[in-house]
XYZ file of C-alpha atoms in Angstrom:
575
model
C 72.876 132.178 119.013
C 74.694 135.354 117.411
C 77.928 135.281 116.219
C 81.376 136.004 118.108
C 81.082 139.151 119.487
C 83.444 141.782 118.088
C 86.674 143.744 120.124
C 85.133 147.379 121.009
C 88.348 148.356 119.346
C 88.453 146.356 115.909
C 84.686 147.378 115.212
C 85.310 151.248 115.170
C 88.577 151.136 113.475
C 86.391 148.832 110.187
C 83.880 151.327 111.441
C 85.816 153.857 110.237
C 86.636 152.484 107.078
C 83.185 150.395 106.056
C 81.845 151.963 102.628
C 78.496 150.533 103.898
C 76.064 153.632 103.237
C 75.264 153.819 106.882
C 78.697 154.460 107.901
C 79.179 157.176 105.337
C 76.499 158.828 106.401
C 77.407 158.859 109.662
C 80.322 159.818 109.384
C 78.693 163.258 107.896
C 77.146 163.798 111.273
C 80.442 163.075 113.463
C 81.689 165.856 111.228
C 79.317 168.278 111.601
C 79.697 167.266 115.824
C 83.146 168.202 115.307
C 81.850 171.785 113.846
C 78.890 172.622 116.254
C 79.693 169.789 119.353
C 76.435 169.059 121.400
C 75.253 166.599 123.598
C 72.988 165.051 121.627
C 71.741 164.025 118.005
C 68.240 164.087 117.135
C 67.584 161.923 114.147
C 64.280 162.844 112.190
C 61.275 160.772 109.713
C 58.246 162.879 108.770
C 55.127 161.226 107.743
C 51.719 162.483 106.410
C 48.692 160.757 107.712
C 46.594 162.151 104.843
C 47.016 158.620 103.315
C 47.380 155.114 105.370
C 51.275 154.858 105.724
C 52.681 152.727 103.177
C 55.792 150.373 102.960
C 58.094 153.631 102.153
C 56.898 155.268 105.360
C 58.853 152.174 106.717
C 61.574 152.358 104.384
C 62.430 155.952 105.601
C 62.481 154.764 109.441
C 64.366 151.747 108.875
C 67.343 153.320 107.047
C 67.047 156.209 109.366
C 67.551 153.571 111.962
C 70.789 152.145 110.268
C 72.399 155.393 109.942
C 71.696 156.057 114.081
C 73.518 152.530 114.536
C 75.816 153.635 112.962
C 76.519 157.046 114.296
C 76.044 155.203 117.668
C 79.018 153.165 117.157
C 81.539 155.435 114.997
C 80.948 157.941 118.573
C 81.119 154.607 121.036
C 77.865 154.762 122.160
C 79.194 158.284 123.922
C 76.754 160.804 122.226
C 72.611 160.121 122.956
C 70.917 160.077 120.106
C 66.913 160.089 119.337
C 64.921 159.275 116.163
C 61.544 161.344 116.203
C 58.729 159.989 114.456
C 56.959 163.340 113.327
C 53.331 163.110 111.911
C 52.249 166.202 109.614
C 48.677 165.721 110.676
C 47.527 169.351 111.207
C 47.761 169.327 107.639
C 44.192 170.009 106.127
C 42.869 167.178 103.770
C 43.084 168.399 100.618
C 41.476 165.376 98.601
C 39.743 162.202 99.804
C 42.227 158.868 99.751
C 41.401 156.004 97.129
C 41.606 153.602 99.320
C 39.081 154.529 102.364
C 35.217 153.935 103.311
C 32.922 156.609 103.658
C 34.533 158.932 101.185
C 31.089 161.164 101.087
C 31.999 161.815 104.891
C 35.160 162.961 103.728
C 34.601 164.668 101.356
C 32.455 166.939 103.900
C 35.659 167.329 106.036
C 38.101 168.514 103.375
C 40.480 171.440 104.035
C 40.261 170.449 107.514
C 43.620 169.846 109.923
C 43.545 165.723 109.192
C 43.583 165.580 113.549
C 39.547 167.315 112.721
C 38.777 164.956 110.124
C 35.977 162.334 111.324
C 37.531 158.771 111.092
C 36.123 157.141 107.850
C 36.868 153.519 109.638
C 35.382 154.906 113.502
C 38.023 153.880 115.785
C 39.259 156.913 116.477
C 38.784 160.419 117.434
C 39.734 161.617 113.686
C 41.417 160.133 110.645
C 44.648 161.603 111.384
C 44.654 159.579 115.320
C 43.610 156.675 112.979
C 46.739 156.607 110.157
C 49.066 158.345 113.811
C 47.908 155.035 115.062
C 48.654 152.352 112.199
C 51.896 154.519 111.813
C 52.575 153.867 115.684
C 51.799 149.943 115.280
C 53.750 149.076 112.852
C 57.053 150.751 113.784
C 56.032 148.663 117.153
C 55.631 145.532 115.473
C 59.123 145.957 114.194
C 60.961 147.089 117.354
C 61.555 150.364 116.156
C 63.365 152.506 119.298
C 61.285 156.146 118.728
C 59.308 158.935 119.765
C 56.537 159.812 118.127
C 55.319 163.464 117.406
C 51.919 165.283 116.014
C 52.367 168.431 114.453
C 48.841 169.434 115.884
C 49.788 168.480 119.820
C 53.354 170.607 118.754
C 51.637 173.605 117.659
C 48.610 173.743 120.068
C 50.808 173.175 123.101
C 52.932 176.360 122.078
C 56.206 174.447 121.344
C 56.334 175.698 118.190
C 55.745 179.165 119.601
C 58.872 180.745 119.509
C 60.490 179.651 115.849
C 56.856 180.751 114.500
C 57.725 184.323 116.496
C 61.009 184.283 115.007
C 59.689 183.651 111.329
C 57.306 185.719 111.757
C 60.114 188.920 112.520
C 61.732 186.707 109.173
C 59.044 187.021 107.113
C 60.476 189.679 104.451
C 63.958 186.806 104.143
C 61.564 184.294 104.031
C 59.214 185.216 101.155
C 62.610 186.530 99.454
C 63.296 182.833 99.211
C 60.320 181.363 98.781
C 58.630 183.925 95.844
C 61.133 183.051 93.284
C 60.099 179.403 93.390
C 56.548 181.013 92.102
C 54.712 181.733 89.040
C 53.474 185.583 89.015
C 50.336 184.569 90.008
C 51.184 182.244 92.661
C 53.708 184.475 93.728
C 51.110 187.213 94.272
C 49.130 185.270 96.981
C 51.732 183.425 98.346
C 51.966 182.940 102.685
C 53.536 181.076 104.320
C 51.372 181.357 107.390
C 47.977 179.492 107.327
C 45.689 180.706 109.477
C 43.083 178.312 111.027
C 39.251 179.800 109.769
C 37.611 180.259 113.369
C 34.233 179.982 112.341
C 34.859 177.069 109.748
C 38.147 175.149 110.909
C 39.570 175.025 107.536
C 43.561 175.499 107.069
C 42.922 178.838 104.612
C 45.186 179.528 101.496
C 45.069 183.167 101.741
C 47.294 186.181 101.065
C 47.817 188.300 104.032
C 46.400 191.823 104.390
C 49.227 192.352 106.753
C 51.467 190.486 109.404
C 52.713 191.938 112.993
C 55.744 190.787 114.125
C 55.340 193.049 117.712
C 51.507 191.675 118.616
C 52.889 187.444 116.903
C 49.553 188.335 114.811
C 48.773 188.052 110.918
C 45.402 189.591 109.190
C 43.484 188.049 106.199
C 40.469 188.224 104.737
C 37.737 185.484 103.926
C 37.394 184.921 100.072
C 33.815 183.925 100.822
C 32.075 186.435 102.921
C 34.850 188.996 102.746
C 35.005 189.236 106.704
C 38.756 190.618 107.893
C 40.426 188.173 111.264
C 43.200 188.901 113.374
C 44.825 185.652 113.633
C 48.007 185.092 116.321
C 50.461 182.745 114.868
C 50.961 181.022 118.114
C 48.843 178.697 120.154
C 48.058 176.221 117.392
C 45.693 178.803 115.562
C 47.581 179.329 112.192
C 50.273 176.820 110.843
C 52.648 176.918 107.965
C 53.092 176.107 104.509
C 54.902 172.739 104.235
C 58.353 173.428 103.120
C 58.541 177.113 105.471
C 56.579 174.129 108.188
C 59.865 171.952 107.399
C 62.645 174.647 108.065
C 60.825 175.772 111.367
C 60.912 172.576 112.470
C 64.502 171.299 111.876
C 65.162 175.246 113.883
C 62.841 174.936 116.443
C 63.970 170.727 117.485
C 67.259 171.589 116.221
C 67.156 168.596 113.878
C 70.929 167.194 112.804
C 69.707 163.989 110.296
C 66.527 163.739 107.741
C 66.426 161.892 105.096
C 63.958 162.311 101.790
C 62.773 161.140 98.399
C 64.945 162.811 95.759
C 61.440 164.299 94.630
C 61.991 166.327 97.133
C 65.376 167.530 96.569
C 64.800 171.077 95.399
C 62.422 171.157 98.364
C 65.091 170.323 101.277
C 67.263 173.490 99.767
C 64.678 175.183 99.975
C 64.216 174.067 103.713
C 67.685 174.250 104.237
C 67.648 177.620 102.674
C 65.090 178.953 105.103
C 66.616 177.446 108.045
C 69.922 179.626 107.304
C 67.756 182.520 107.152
C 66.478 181.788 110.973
C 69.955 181.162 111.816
C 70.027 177.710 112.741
C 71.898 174.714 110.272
C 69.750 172.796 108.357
C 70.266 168.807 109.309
C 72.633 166.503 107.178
C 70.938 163.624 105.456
C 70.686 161.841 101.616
C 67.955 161.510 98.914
C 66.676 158.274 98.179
C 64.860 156.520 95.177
C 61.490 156.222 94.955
C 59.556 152.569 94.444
C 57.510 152.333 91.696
C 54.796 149.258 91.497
C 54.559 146.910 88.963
C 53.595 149.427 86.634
C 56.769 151.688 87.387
C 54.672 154.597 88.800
C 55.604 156.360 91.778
C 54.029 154.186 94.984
C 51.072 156.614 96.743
C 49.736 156.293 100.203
C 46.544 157.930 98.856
C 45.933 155.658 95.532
C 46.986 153.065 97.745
C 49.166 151.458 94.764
C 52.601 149.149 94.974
C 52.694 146.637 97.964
C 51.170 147.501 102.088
C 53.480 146.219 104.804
C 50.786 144.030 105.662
C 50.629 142.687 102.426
C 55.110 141.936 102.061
C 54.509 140.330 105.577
C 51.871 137.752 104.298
C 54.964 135.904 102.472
C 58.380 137.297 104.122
C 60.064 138.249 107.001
C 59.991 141.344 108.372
C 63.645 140.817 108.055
C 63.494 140.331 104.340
C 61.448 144.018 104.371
C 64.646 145.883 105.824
C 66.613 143.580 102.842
C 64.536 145.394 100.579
C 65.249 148.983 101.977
C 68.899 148.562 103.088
C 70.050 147.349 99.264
C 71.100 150.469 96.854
C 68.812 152.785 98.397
C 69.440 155.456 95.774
C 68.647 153.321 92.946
C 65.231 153.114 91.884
C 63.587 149.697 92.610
C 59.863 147.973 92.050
C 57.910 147.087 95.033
C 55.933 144.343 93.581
C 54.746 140.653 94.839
C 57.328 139.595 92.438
C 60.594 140.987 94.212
C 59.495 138.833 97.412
C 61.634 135.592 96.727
C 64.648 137.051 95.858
C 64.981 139.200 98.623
C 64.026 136.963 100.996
C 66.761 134.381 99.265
C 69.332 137.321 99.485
C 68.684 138.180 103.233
C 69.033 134.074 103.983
C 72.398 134.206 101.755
C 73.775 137.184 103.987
C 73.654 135.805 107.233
C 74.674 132.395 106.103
C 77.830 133.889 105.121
C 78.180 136.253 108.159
C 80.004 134.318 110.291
C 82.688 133.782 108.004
C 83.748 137.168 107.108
C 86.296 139.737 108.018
C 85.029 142.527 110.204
C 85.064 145.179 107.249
C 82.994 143.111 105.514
C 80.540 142.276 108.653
C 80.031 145.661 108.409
C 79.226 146.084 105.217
C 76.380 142.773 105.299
C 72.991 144.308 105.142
C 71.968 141.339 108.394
C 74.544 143.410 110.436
C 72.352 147.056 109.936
C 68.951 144.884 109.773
C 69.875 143.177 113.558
C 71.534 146.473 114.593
C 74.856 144.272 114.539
C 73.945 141.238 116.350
C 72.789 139.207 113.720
C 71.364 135.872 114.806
C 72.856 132.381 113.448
C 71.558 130.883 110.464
C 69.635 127.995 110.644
C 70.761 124.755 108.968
C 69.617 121.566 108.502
C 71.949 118.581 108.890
C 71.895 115.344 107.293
C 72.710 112.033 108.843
C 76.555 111.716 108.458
C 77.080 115.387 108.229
C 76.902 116.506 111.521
C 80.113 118.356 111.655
C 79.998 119.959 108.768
C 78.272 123.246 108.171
C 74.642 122.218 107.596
C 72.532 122.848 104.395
C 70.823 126.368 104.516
C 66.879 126.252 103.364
C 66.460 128.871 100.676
C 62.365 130.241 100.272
C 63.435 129.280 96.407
C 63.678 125.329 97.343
C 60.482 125.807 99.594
C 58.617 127.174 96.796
C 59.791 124.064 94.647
C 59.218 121.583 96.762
C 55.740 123.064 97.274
C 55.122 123.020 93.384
C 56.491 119.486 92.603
C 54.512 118.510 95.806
C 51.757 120.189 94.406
C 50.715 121.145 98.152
C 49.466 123.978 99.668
C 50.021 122.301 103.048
C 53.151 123.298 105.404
C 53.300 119.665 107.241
C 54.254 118.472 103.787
C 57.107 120.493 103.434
C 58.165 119.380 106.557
C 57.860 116.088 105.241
C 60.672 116.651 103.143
C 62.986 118.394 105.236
C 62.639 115.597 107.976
C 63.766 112.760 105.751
C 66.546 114.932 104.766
C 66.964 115.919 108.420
C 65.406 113.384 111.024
C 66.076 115.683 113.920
C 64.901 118.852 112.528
C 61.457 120.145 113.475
C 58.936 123.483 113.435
C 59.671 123.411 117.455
C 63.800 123.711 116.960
C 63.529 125.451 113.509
C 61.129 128.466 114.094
C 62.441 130.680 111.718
C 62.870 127.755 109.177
C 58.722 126.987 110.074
C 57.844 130.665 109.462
C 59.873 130.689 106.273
C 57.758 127.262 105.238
C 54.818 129.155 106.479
C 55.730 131.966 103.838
C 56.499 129.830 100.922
C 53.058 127.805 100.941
C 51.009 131.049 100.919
C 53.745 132.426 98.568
C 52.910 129.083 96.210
C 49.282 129.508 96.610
C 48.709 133.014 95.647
C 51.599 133.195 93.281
C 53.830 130.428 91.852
C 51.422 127.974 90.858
C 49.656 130.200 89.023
C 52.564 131.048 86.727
C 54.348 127.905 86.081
C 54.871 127.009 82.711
C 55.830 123.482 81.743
C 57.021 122.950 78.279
C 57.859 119.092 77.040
C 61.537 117.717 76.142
C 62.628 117.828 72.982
C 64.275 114.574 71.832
C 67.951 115.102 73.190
C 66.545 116.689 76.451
C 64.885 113.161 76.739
C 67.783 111.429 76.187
C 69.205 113.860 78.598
C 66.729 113.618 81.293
C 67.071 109.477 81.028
C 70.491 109.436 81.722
C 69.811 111.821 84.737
C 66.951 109.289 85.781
C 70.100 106.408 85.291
C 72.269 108.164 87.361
C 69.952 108.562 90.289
C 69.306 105.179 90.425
C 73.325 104.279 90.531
C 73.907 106.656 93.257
C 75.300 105.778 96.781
C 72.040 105.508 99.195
C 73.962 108.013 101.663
C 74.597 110.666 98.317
C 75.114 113.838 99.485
C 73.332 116.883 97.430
C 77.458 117.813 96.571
C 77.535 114.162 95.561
C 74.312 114.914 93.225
C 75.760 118.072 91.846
C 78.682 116.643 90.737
C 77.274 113.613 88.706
C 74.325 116.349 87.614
C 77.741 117.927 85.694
C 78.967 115.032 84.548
C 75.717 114.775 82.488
C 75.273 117.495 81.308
C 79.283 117.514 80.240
C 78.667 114.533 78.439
C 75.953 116.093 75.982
C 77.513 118.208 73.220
C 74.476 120.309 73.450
C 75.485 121.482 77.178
C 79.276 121.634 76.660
C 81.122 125.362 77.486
C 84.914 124.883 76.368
C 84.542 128.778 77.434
C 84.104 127.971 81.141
C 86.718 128.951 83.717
C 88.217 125.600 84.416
C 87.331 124.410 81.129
C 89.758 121.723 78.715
C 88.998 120.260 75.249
C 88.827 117.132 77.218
C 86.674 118.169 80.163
C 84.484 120.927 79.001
C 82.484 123.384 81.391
C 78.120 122.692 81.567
C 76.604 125.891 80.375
C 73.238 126.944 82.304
C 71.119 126.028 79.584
C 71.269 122.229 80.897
C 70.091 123.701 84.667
C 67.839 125.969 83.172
C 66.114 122.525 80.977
C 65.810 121.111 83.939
C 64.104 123.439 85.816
C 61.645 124.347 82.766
C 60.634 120.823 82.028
C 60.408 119.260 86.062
C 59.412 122.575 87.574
C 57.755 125.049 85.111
C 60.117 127.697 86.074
C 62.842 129.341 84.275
C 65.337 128.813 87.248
C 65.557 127.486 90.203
C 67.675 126.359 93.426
C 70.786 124.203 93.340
C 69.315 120.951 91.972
C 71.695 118.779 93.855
C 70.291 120.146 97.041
C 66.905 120.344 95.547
C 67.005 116.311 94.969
C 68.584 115.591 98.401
C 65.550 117.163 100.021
C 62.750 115.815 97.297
C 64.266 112.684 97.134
C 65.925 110.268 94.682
C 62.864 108.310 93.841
C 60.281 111.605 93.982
C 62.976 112.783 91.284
C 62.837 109.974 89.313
C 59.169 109.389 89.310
C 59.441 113.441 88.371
C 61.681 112.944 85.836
C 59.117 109.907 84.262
C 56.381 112.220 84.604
C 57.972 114.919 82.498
C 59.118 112.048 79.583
C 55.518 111.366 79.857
C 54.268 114.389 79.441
C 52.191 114.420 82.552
C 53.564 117.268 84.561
C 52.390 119.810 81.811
C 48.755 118.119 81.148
C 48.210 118.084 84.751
C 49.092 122.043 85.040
C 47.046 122.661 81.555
C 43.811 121.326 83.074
C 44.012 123.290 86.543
C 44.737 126.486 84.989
C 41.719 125.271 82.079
C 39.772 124.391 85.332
C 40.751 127.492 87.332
C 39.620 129.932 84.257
C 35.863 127.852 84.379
C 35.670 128.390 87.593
C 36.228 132.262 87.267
C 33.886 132.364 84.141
C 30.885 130.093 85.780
């Protein structure tokens, strides 16, 4: 169920206003409509299939995809738009990827167009249909609304025919902008034509001998053998370099929105620069960061580095993915295993509070862009005696908890918790909550576990712990986790070690609890440096699983138990 839908009326006029970095960007293009009106906006994403597409590949269609929302509803829906997918794969495979099989067949292929490079993996017609066709299925898996485009069907069918024509009659304006960008030497071979070898099939780096505007014809030589070919520039028998191949495009489709890396920022003025000299406008657009893995180097779809969508979509939501890429997306951010629970914690957060806000700040909530602005309702869990009240949202943090003080790798006994907390809840009326538990055992298992850390209690933290273990056993048998919270402060306020007389609400007499009391907790009974709130943690564990917890911990069984399966783990790896 999504929320209340919103007046026509009172969503533009926020529209208008949101500082959500859709909307400004958007707002670019209803500009440049008011400069050069047209019927329709064509939004653009290049990809290049030399490499299997990668998580960024996504990235770049997703937030292409917020920015047509967007557009779509600062224009009322009154102005068609359309988001082509374009593949670059009459490129010519210039090295073999990292991360392929028969790299020796390759290798035999190189300098090839990529859509006449034999499939390493033989299930399809080249290795540029293969990566055309992962691209394809995973922007289908998401419900991405595109068209998809190959540069090779483009050229060959003679679409590209006339801007190459035109470029061609260009060519002196063209190399005027493209030479300076040159060493001497570079600059003294430099084409931006690429002929297709007849004989060979290679995409040649050659200088030209001479071009022909009048026969749409360019002349080269062959470095090898020295022979001299008339080449047209039509027909899908010569293509361009990439960044003349870039300009010619956004002319000949009359492109209005592409986004790019900002290492490619000197690059789209370049473009942009060359599109000028054709006489068309170059599109509007923004440069975003890069992600870096976990060794903050640039992510490659050739080495294969930083995470696969495949891999993100073993533990999260595809949801949590366009969390990722909606959040600061000109700030550069790590793509690592590691991110995985906070975003997916941040995504939950977002549309619990959705409901509740103001339409200006609706639109800017990242789960209003991610469920192009019907965002579905969160789901809760409610507690016997509570079911009025809001509900108690499941964060992947608490699932990964309860999975490590469970010790289980199995999703039924998750659900074993959340069904004492919540008698009526179930996998069958809690989907999303059931994939999310889904997530958070594999999550545990390949992750978490691995890098817990208990440490023991020193002697007041025993003390401490004790009196936490006293007031458990004191509380009401219908506690609330609010009801836990609360008497969780009142321990922790009673311990000189915890006290914050710096606090917000703080007085000599009733001192604030300072997070190193949470953050004891969480080292000593989870092996983690932080963790969810513990009221709500213990209301789903369970007083007595908390206590016997707690007892564990004094006993210093929690930690020996994790010191002998790691000890056991590392044999096992050794053996």
């Amino acid at each position: 169920m999504s929320a209340d839908p919103i007046a026509p009326q009172t969503l533009l006029e926020a529209a208008r206003v949101s500082q959500a970095w859709p909307f400004e960007e958007a707002r670019k293009l209803v500009a440049r409509l008011e400069k050069h009106p047209k019927d329709e906006v064509l939004f653009e994403t290049g990809y290049g299939p030399s490499g299997l597409p990668h998580i960024g590949t996504f990235g770049e269609v997703a937030r292409t995809t917020m920015v047509r929302r967007a557009f779509e509803v600062l224009t009322e829906g009154k102005v068609k738009t359309r988001l082509l997918a374009f593949s670059d794969d009459m490129d010519g495979l210039r090295k073999v990827p990292d991360n392929v099989p028969n790299k020796d067949m390759l290798a035999e292929d190189l300098h090839k167009p990529l859509t006449q490079v034999r499939d390493p993996f033989g299930t399809h017609a080249s290795f540029g249909a293969h990566n055309n066709a992962r691209l394809r299925a995973f922007l289908d898996a998401f419900g991405f609304e595109y068209e998809f485009a190959s540069s090779t069907e483009y050229y060959k069918s003679g679409r590209f025919d006339a801007a190459l024509l035109h470029l061609l009659a260009r060519y002196d304006a063209v190399m005027k902008i493209m030479l300076p960008t040159f060493r001497e030497e570079r600059a003294g071979t430099y084409s931006p034509f690429l002929p297709i070898h007849p004989v060979t099939g290679h995409v040649m780096q050659v200088p030209l001998e001479s071009h022909d505007a009048a026969k749409g014809t360019i002349s080269w030589k062959d470095p090898k053998t020295g022979d001299l070919y008339e080449t047209p520039v039509t027909g899908g028998h010569c293509k361009l370099q990439w960044k003349p191949d870039w300009a010619m495009r956004w002319y000949a489709l009359k492109v209005d929105y592409e986004m790019a890396g900002k290492d490619l920022i000197d690059s789209v003025k370049l473009s942009g620069s060359i599109v000028r000299a054709l006489g068309g406008t170059p599109p509007e657009g923004f440069n975003y960061e890069l992600f870096l893995d976990e060794k903050g180097q640039k992510i490659s779809k050739s080495k294969g580095n930083g995470l696969t969508i495949e891999e993100w979509l073993t533990y999260a939501s595809p949801e949590s993915l366009a969390q990722f890429m909606f959040q600061k997306p000109t700030a550069a951010k790590r793509l690592y295993f590691d991110v995985i629970p906070r975003t997916v914690d941040e995504y939950l957060g977002f549309l619990d509070r959705y409901p509740n806000q103001a339409w200006k700040e609706r639109l800017g909530n990242p789960v209003w862009h991610i469920h192009n602005g019907q965002p579905p309702a969160a789901e809760v869990l409610h507690h016997p005696g509570e079911e009025n009240a809001h509900g108690t949202s499941i964060s992947f943090g608490m699932l990964l908890n309860l999975a490590a003080v469970a010790n289980s790798e199995d999703a039924s006994v998750l659900w074993g918790f959340l069904r004492r907390y919540a008698p009526g809840a179930s996998p069958e009326n809690h989907p999303k909550l059931d994939k999310l538990v889904g997530y958070a055992v594999a999550y545990f298992r390949d992750f978490v576990r691995l890098e817990k850390k208990y440490r023991l209690p020193d002697e007041v933290e025993r003390d401490v712990l004790a009196r936490v273990s006293a007031m458990l056993d004191a509380l009401a048998p219908d506690a609330s986790a609010e009801d836990i919270q609360t008497h969780l402060y009142d321990v922790g306020r009673a311990t000189p070690r915890y006290q914050d007389f710096k606090a917000k609400t703080a007085t000599p007499e009733r001192p604030g609890v300072s997070n190193d009391f949470f953050n004891m907790l969480y080292q000593t009974l989870l092996g983690e440096d932080r963790g969810p709130r513990f009221g709500s943690f213990v209301a789903l564990y369970g007083v007595p699983e908390t206590k016997k917890l707690i007892a564990d911990a004094l006993a210093g069984d929690l930690k020996s138990r994790h010191d002998a399966f790691m000890k056991a783990r590392e044999e096992k790896k050794t053996a």
